CSV table of C-alpha atoms and ligand atoms in Angstrom, one decimal:
chain,number,residue,atom,x,y,z
A,1,UNK,CA,136.1,157.6,102.3
A,2,UNK,CA,139.0,156.0,101.0
A,3,UNK,CA,140.6,158.4,98.3
A,4,UNK,CA,140.6,156.7,95.3
A,5,UNK,CA,144.2,156.6,94.6
A,6,UNK,CA,143.9,154.4,97.6
A,7,UNK,CA,141.7,152.2,96.1
A,8,UNK,CA,143.4,151.6,92.7
A,9,UNK,CA,146.2,150.4,94.7
A,10,UNK,CA,144.6,148.0,96.1
A,11,UNK,CA,142.7,146.2,93.4
A,12,UNK,CA,146.0,146.6,92.3
A,13,UNK,CA,148.0,144.6,95.3
A,14,UNK,CA,145.2,142.5,95.2
A,15,UNK,CA,145.7,141.2,91.3
A,16,UNK,CA,149.2,140.2,92.2
A,17,UNK,CA,147.8,138.9,96.0
A,18,UNK,CA,145.3,136.3,94.4
A,19,UNK,CA,147.8,134.6,91.8
A,20,UNK,CA,146.7,133.7,88.0
A,21,UNK,CA,142.2,133.2,87.1
A,22,UNK,CA,140.8,130.1,86.2
A,23,UNK,CA,140.1,130.2,83.1
A,24,UNK,CA,136.7,127.8,82.3
A,25,UNK,CA,136.2,124.7,83.9
A,26,UNK,CA,137.3,121.1,82.2
A,27,UNK,CA,133.6,119.7,80.9
A,28,UNK,CA,133.1,116.3,82.1
A,29,UNK,CA,130.2,113.6,81.0
A,30,UNK,CA,127.3,113.4,82.1
A,31,UNK,CA,127.5,116.1,85.1
A,32,UNK,CA,127.6,120.2,84.9
A,33,UNK,CA,129.2,123.0,86.7
A,34,UNK,CA,127.0,125.4,89.1
A,35,UNK,CA,128.5,128.6,87.8
A,36,UNK,CA,130.0,128.6,84.5
A,37,UNK,CA,132.0,131.9,84.4
A,38,UNK,CA,134.8,133.3,81.5
A,39,UNK,CA,137.9,133.7,84.5
A,40,UNK,CA,137.4,132.6,88.5
A,41,UNK,CA,139.1,133.8,91.7
A,42,UNK,CA,141.9,132.0,93.2
A,43,UNK,CA,140.1,130.3,95.7
A,44,UNK,CA,136.3,130.3,94.1
A,45,UNK,CA,134.4,127.3,94.4
A,46,UNK,CA,132.7,125.5,91.6
A,47,UNK,CA,130.2,122.5,92.5
A,48,UNK,CA,129.6,119.5,89.2
A,49,UNK,CA,126.4,118.0,89.7
A,50,UNK,CA,125.2,115.1,87.9
A,51,UNK,CA,122.5,115.3,85.1
A,52,UNK,CA,119.1,114.7,85.5
A,53,UNK,CA,118.4,111.1,85.8
A,54,UNK,CA,121.7,110.9,87.1
A,55,UNK,CA,124.0,110.4,90.1
A,56,UNK,CA,127.6,110.2,91.6
A,57,UNK,CA,129.5,107.0,91.4
A,58,UNK,CA,132.6,108.0,93.0
A,59,UNK,CA,134.7,111.1,92.6
A,60,UNK,CA,134.8,114.8,94.1
A,61,UNK,CA,131.8,117.5,93.2
A,62,UNK,CA,134.0,120.4,94.7
A,63,UNK,CA,136.7,121.9,93.3
A,64,UNK,CA,138.5,125.4,94.2
A,65,UNK,CA,140.4,128.0,91.4
A,66,UNK,CA,144.1,127.0,92.8
A,67,UNK,CA,146.6,130.1,93.3
A,68,UNK,CA,148.4,128.2,90.1
A,69,UNK,CA,145.2,129.8,87.8
A,70,UNK,CA,145.1,125.3,86.8
A,71,UNK,CA,141.6,123.8,87.7
A,72,UNK,CA,142.5,120.0,89.0
A,73,UNK,CA,141.5,116.9,87.3
A,74,UNK,CA,137.9,116.5,87.9
A,75,UNK,CA,136.8,112.5,89.6
A,76,UNK,CA,133.3,112.9,89.8
A,77,UNK,CA,131.5,109.7,88.0
A,78,UNK,CA,128.0,109.8,87.2
A,79,UNK,CA,125.8,106.8,86.1
A,80,UNK,CA,122.0,106.3,85.4
A,81,UNK,CA,119.6,106.0,88.6
A,82,UNK,CA,118.1,102.8,89.0
A,83,UNK,CA,114.3,103.0,89.1
A,84,UNK,CA,112.9,100.2,91.6
A,85,UNK,CA,111.7,97.1,90.6
A,86,UNK,CA,108.2,98.5,88.6
A,87,UNK,CA,106.1,95.3,89.6
A,88,UNK,CA,104.2,92.9,90.9
A,89,UNK,CA,101.6,92.5,88.2
A,90,UNK,CA,99.1,90.1,89.5
A,91,UNK,CA,98.8,87.6,86.5
A,92,UNK,CA,100.4,89.6,84.0
A,93,UNK,CA,104.4,89.9,83.1
A,94,UNK,CA,106.6,93.1,83.3
A,95,UNK,CA,109.0,92.8,80.3
A,96,UNK,CA,112.4,94.6,80.4
A,97,UNK,CA,116.1,94.2,80.3
A,98,UNK,CA,117.0,96.6,83.2
A,99,UNK,CA,115.3,99.1,84.9
A,100,UNK,CA,118.0,102.5,84.6
A,101,UNK,CA,116.8,105.6,84.1
A,102,UNK,CA,115.4,105.8,80.2
A,103,UNK,CA,114.4,102.0,80.1
A,104,UNK,CA,111.0,100.9,79.6
A,105,UNK,CA,108.9,98.3,80.7
A,106,UNK,CA,106.3,96.7,78.9
A,107,UNK,CA,103.3,94.7,80.4
A,108,UNK,CA,100.8,92.1,79.2
A,109,UNK,CA,98.5,89.5,81.0
A,110,UNK,CA,98.5,85.8,81.1
A,111,UNK,CA,95.3,84.0,79.6
A,112,UNK,CA,92.6,85.2,80.8
A,113,UNK,CA,93.1,88.5,81.9
A,114,UNK,CA,93.0,91.8,79.8
A,115,UNK,CA,95.1,94.7,81.0
A,116,UNK,CA,93.0,97.6,81.8
A,117,UNK,CA,96.5,101.0,82.3
A,118,UNK,CA,98.9,101.6,80.6
A,119,UNK,CA,100.9,99.4,78.2
A,120,UNK,CA,104.7,100.2,79.1
A,121,UNK,CA,106.1,102.5,81.4
A,122,UNK,CA,109.6,104.3,81.2
A,123,UNK,CA,112.3,105.0,84.2
A,124,UNK,CA,112.0,108.6,84.5
A,125,UNK,CA,114.2,111.1,85.6
A,126,UNK,CA,113.7,111.2,88.9
A,127,UNK,CA,114.2,107.8,89.5
A,128,UNK,CA,109.9,106.9,89.1
A,129,UNK,CA,108.4,104.8,87.2
A,130,UNK,CA,106.4,107.0,84.0
A,131,UNK,CA,102.6,106.2,85.1
A,132,UNK,CA,100.4,103.9,87.0
A,133,UNK,CA,101.4,100.7,87.0
A,134,UNK,CA,98.3,98.8,85.4
A,135,UNK,CA,95.9,95.8,86.8
A,136,UNK,CA,95.3,92.3,84.3
A,137,UNK,CA,91.8,91.7,85.3
A,138,UNK,CA,89.7,88.8,84.7
A,139,UNK,CA,87.4,87.9,81.4
A,140,UNK,CA,84.1,88.5,82.2
A,141,UNK,CA,81.5,85.4,80.9
A,142,UNK,CA,78.6,86.6,80.1
A,143,UNK,CA,75.8,84.3,81.9
A,144,UNK,CA,75.6,80.7,81.0
A,145,UNK,CA,72.9,80.5,77.6
A,146,UNK,CA,70.1,79.8,79.7
A,147,UNK,CA,66.5,80.1,79.1
A,148,UNK,CA,64.7,81.5,82.0
A,149,UNK,CA,61.7,78.9,81.9
A,150,UNK,CA,63.8,76.5,80.5
A,151,UNK,CA,64.2,73.1,82.4
A,152,UNK,CA,68.7,73.7,82.7
A,153,UNK,CA,68.9,75.7,86.1
A,154,UNK,CA,72.8,77.1,87.1
A,155,UNK,CA,73.7,77.8,90.9
A,156,UNK,CA,77.0,80.9,91.1
A,157,UNK,CA,79.2,78.8,92.8
A,158,UNK,CA,81.3,81.9,93.5
A,159,UNK,CA,81.4,85.1,95.5
A,160,UNK,CA,80.0,88.4,93.6
A,161,UNK,CA,77.1,88.4,90.4
A,162,UNK,CA,79.4,88.7,87.6
A,163,UNK,CA,81.0,85.4,86.1
A,164,UNK,CA,85.0,85.9,85.3
A,165,UNK,CA,87.6,83.7,83.8
A,166,UNK,CA,87.9,80.5,85.9
A,167,UNK,CA,84.3,80.4,87.6
A,168,UNK,CA,82.6,78.2,88.0
A,169,UNK,CA,78.2,77.4,87.8
A,170,UNK,CA,76.9,74.2,88.6
A,171,UNK,CA,73.9,73.0,86.6
A,172,UNK,CA,70.5,71.2,87.6
A,173,UNK,CA,67.3,70.3,85.3
A,174,UNK,CA,64.3,70.6,86.7
A,175,UNK,CA,62.6,66.4,87.7
A,176,UNK,CA,62.2,64.4,86.6
A,177,UNK,CA,64.6,65.4,83.7
A,178,UNK,CA,68.0,63.6,83.5
A,179,UNK,CA,70.7,66.1,83.5
A,180,UNK,CA,73.4,64.9,80.5
A,181,UNK,CA,77.0,65.9,80.1
A,182,UNK,CA,79.4,67.4,82.9
A,183,UNK,CA,76.9,69.6,85.6
A,184,UNK,CA,80.2,72.1,86.3
A,185,UNK,CA,80.2,74.4,83.5
A,186,UNK,CA,83.7,77.2,83.8
A,187,UNK,CA,84.1,80.4,82.9
A,188,UNK,CA,87.2,80.0,79.8
A,189,UNK,CA,90.1,82.5,79.0
A,190,UNK,CA,87.8,83.5,75.8
A,191,UNK,CA,84.9,84.2,77.4
A,192,UNK,CA,83.3,81.7,76.9
A,193,UNK,CA,81.6,78.8,78.8
A,194,UNK,CA,83.3,75.4,78.7
A,195,UNK,CA,79.8,72.7,77.8
A,196,UNK,CA,76.8,73.0,78.7
A,197,UNK,CA,74.8,70.0,79.7
A,198,UNK,CA,71.4,69.0,78.2
A,199,UNK,CA,68.4,68.2,80.3
A,200,UNK,CA,66.9,65.4,78.3
A,201,UNK,CA,63.3,62.5,79.9
A,202,UNK,CA,64.5,59.7,80.9
A,203,UNK,CA,62.1,56.2,80.7
A,204,UNK,CA,63.4,53.4,82.5
A,205,UNK,CA,61.3,49.8,81.9
A,206,UNK,CA,59.4,48.5,84.3
A,207,UNK,CA,61.8,47.1,86.7
A,208,UNK,CA,62.8,43.6,86.8
A,209,UNK,CA,61.4,40.8,89.3
A,210,UNK,CA,63.9,38.9,91.0
A,211,UNK,CA,64.2,35.6,92.1
A,212,UNK,CA,62.4,34.3,96.1
A,213,UNK,CA,61.4,38.1,96.0
A,214,UNK,CA,59.0,40.3,95.5
A,215,UNK,CA,58.8,44.7,94.4
A,216,UNK,CA,57.3,46.5,97.1
A,217,UNK,CA,54.1,48.8,95.8
A,218,UNK,CA,55.4,48.4,91.9
A,219,UNK,CA,52.4,50.5,90.4
A,220,UNK,CA,51.9,50.0,87.1
A,221,UNK,CA,53.2,53.8,85.9
A,222,UNK,CA,56.1,55.1,83.5
A,223,UNK,CA,59.3,55.2,85.3
A,224,UNK,CA,61.6,58.0,84.6
A,225,UNK,CA,65.0,59.6,86.1
A,226,UNK,CA,65.4,59.5,90.1
A,227,UNK,CA,62.3,56.9,90.4
A,228,UNK,CA,63.2,54.6,92.4
A,229,UNK,CA,61.2,51.4,93.7
A,230,UNK,CA,62.5,48.7,96.9
A,231,UNK,CA,63.0,45.1,97.1
A,232,UNK,CA,62.4,42.3,99.5
A,233,UNK,CA,62.9,39.0,99.8
A,234,UNK,CA,60.3,35.7,100.4
A,235,UNK,CA,60.3,34.8,104.2
A,236,UNK,CA,63.8,32.6,105.0
A,237,UNK,CA,64.8,34.0,101.6
A,238,UNK,CA,67.9,37.2,102.3
A,239,UNK,CA,68.4,39.9,100.3
A,240,UNK,CA,71.5,40.5,99.6
A,241,UNK,CA,72.6,44.3,98.0
A,242,UNK,CA,71.2,47.5,97.6
A,243,UNK,CA,67.0,47.5,98.7
A,244,UNK,CA,66.4,50.0,96.3
A,245,UNK,CA,66.7,50.1,92.5
A,246,UNK,CA,66.3,53.7,90.9
A,247,UNK,CA,66.1,54.5,87.0
A,248,UNK,CA,69.7,55.7,85.6
A,249,UNK,CA,70.2,58.2,83.1
A,250,UNK,CA,70.9,55.7,81.0
A,251,UNK,CA,67.9,54.2,81.0
A,252,UNK,CA,68.2,51.2,82.6
A,253,UNK,CA,67.7,50.6,86.7
A,254,UNK,CA,70.5,50.0,89.0
A,255,UNK,CA,71.9,47.6,90.2
A,256,UNK,CA,68.9,45.4,92.0
A,257,UNK,CA,69.8,43.1,95.2
A,258,UNK,CA,69.1,38.7,95.2
A,259,UNK,CA,67.8,36.6,96.9
A,260,UNK,CA,70.0,33.8,99.0
A,261,UNK,CA,68.1,30.8,99.7
A,262,UNK,CA,68.1,28.8,102.5
A,263,UNK,CA,70.2,25.8,104.2
A,264,UNK,CA,69.2,22.7,105.2
A,265,UNK,CA,71.7,21.7,107.6
A,266,UNK,CA,72.2,17.6,106.1
A,267,UNK,CA,73.0,15.6,109.6
A,268,UNK,CA,70.4,13.6,111.3
A,269,UNK,CA,71.5,14.4,114.8
A,270,UNK,CA,74.2,16.7,115.8
A,271,UNK,CA,74.7,18.9,119.2
A,272,UNK,CA,76.1,22.1,117.5
A,273,UNK,CA,76.5,25.8,118.5
A,274,UNK,CA,74.2,28.1,117.3
A,275,UNK,CA,74.2,32.0,118.1
A,276,UNK,CA,76.3,31.3,121.0
A,277,UNK,CA,73.8,28.2,122.2
A,278,UNK,CA,74.4,24.3,122.1
A,279,UNK,CA,71.8,22.9,120.0
A,280,UNK,CA,70.9,20.2,118.8
A,281,UNK,CA,70.4,19.9,114.9
A,282,UNK,CA,67.6,17.1,114.9
A,283,UNK,CA,65.6,19.5,117.8
A,284,UNK,CA,66.5,22.8,116.9
A,285,UNK,CA,67.7,23.4,113.3
A,286,UNK,CA,65.1,21.3,111.4
A,287,UNK,CA,63.9,23.8,108.8
A,288,UNK,CA,67.8,25.0,108.1
A,289,UNK,CA,70.2,28.1,108.6
A,290,UNK,CA,69.6,31.0,106.5
A,291,UNK,CA,72.3,32.7,104.6
A,292,UNK,CA,75.4,33.7,106.1
A,293,UNK,CA,74.5,32.8,109.1
A,294,UNK,CA,77.2,30.0,110.6
A,295,UNK,CA,77.0,26.8,112.5
A,296,UNK,CA,79.9,25.3,114.4
A,297,UNK,CA,80.5,21.2,114.7
A,298,UNK,CA,81.9,19.6,117.3
A,299,UNK,CA,84.5,17.1,116.2
A,300,UNK,CA,86.4,14.5,118.2
A,301,UNK,CA,90.0,14.4,118.3
A,302,UNK,CA,90.8,11.0,118.5
A,303,UNK,CA,94.3,10.1,120.2
A,304,UNK,CA,93.7,13.0,123.3
A,305,UNK,CA,90.0,12.3,123.6
A,306,UNK,CA,88.7,15.6,123.5
A,307,UNK,CA,86.4,17.8,121.5
A,308,UNK,CA,87.4,20.6,119.1
A,309,UNK,CA,84.5,22.9,117.2
A,310,UNK,CA,84.8,24.3,113.4
A,311,UNK,CA,82.6,26.9,111.9
A,312,UNK,CA,80.4,26.2,108.7
A,313,UNK,CA,78.6,28.8,107.0
A,314,UNK,CA,75.1,28.5,104.7
A,315,UNK,CA,76.2,30.7,100.9
A,316,UNK,CA,73.3,31.1,99.3
A,317,UNK,CA,71.6,27.2,99.6
A,318,UNK,CA,74.8,25.4,100.6
A,319,UNK,CA,76.3,24.3,103.2
A,320,UNK,CA,79.1,21.8,104.1
A,321,UNK,CA,79.7,20.1,106.7
A,322,UNK,CA,83.1,20.2,108.3
A,323,UNK,CA,85.6,16.5,107.0
A,324,UNK,CA,86.1,15.8,110.5
A,325,UNK,CA,82.2,15.8,112.0
A,326,UNK,CA,81.0,12.0,112.6
A,327,UNK,CA,77.2,11.5,112.1
A,328,UNK,CA,76.6,8.8,114.4
A,329,UNK,CA,72.9,7.2,113.4
A,330,UNK,CA,70.2,7.0,116.6
A,331,UNK,CA,71.3,3.9,117.2
A,332,UNK,CA,75.3,4.2,118.3
A,333,UNK,CA,74.6,7.6,120.3
A,334,UNK,CA,72.4,5.8,122.7
A,335,UNK,CA,76.1,3.7,124.0
A,336,UNK,CA,78.3,6.2,123.2
A,337,UNK,CA,79.2,9.8,124.4
A,338,UNK,CA,78.1,12.6,122.1
A,339,UNK,CA,81.2,14.4,121.0
A,340,UNK,CA,79.8,17.4,122.8
A,341,UNK,CA,80.2,16.5,125.8
A,342,UNK,CA,83.9,15.7,125.7
A,343,UNK,CA,86.6,17.9,127.2
A,344,UNK,CA,87.4,20.5,125.0
A,345,UNK,CA,91.0,19.7,123.7
B,401,NAG,C1,76.0,93.7,91.6
B,401,NAG,O1,76.8,93.1,93.0
B,401,NAG,C2,77.1,95.2,92.9
B,401,NAG,C3,78.3,95.2,94.3
B,401,NAG,O2,77.5,94.6,95.5
B,401,NAG,C4,76.4,95.6,92.6
B,401,NAG,O3,76.4,97.5,92.6
B,401,NAG,C5,75.3,95.6,91.6
B,401,NAG,O4,74.1,96.4,91.3
B,401,NAG,C6,74.6,94.7,91.2
B,401,NAG,N1,74.3,94.2,90.0
B,401,NAG,C7,73.3,93.1,89.7
B,401,NAG,C8,72.5,93.0,88.5
B,401,NAG,O5,73.1,92.1,90.4
B,402,NAG,C1,87.0,79.5,74.1
B,402,NAG,O1,88.2,78.7,73.7
B,402,NAG,C2,87.5,77.7,73.5
B,402,NAG,C3,88.7,76.3,75.0
B,402,NAG,O2,90.1,77.2,74.1
B,402,NAG,C4,87.2,76.9,72.5
B,402,NAG,O3,86.6,76.0,72.3
B,402,NAG,C5,85.7,77.8,71.9
B,402,NAG,O4,85.9,77.4,70.3
B,402,NAG,C6,86.6,79.7,71.6
B,402,NAG,N1,85.3,80.5,71.2
B,402,NAG,C7,85.8,81.3,70.8
B,402,NAG,C8,84.3,81.9,70.7
B,402,NAG,O5,86.6,81.8,70.8
């Protein structure tokens, strides 16, 4: 143990050697000192810390009490923390001005979606947003209002057993009823369905006859929506258009076909090309040709004494012989070579 006078002497010496004590350190904005006292010894260290929600931006945090007893100028600057972007919020909007500490963002959903979770969130001192991010859930539509045993039924075209905003269902009517209106309905933003179709009974009159043709298996009965009849043509007539006609929603039949007439070949004698064969009109084509068929006539190039072919087509009973063709009587044909036998030009 040291004697008491010696201890007193050492304390006194320490005071004189230590210089003057520092007083309370300067206060700065948005930060606090770790140890607050009335006096600090020379060499004693203090540390400034930014307040909760703030972070150092520039300057120095630690300071030492100097020999002079005067704290140096405190350079530390603290700024507000920034929280990360709180989104994304699918089908929703995050209303904000900035994402600094204590800022509040508000959430909303697009039409057809409902907010589930908090409406607002605040940027906290720890740099995180308060609460959980909400979700925008689609509006649910109740099943379309059709009666279980009615004629109108529907199928959900989207997966899942509930229908939500923008889902579509497809309607059908029990045969023979006709569906009038839109066969697709959509779940709207307000939880209702777009306009539903209706099933109505449609009857068509007895189908019309066609000229030079007939209706196959036409029974005398009533014709309903979607019933079909098929048509045929008399021999040598050609059917033009769809073979069948359908009873439509309007109560009318779809367009019926037409029977097109054959053509007589209005020349006495000629060798022609028909189905890529040389044939004599007077021998083989006295019955004429059918609608849409073609034959090629031989014409003569008088200067060069050679032959060329020109086509002609039967169009519903109309047939135009090419102007260059010369019809020769039986008598002349005995003396002159058939044009078809000249060398081709
Ligand atoms: C709908 O589907 C869910 C899961 O797929 C199932 O748990 C639920 O029972 C279904 N609801 C109906 C009414 O079928
Ligand atoms: C729902 O919205 C549709 C179209 O926007 C509108 O025609 C209908 O009247 C609304 N229904 C209700 C119940 O608000």
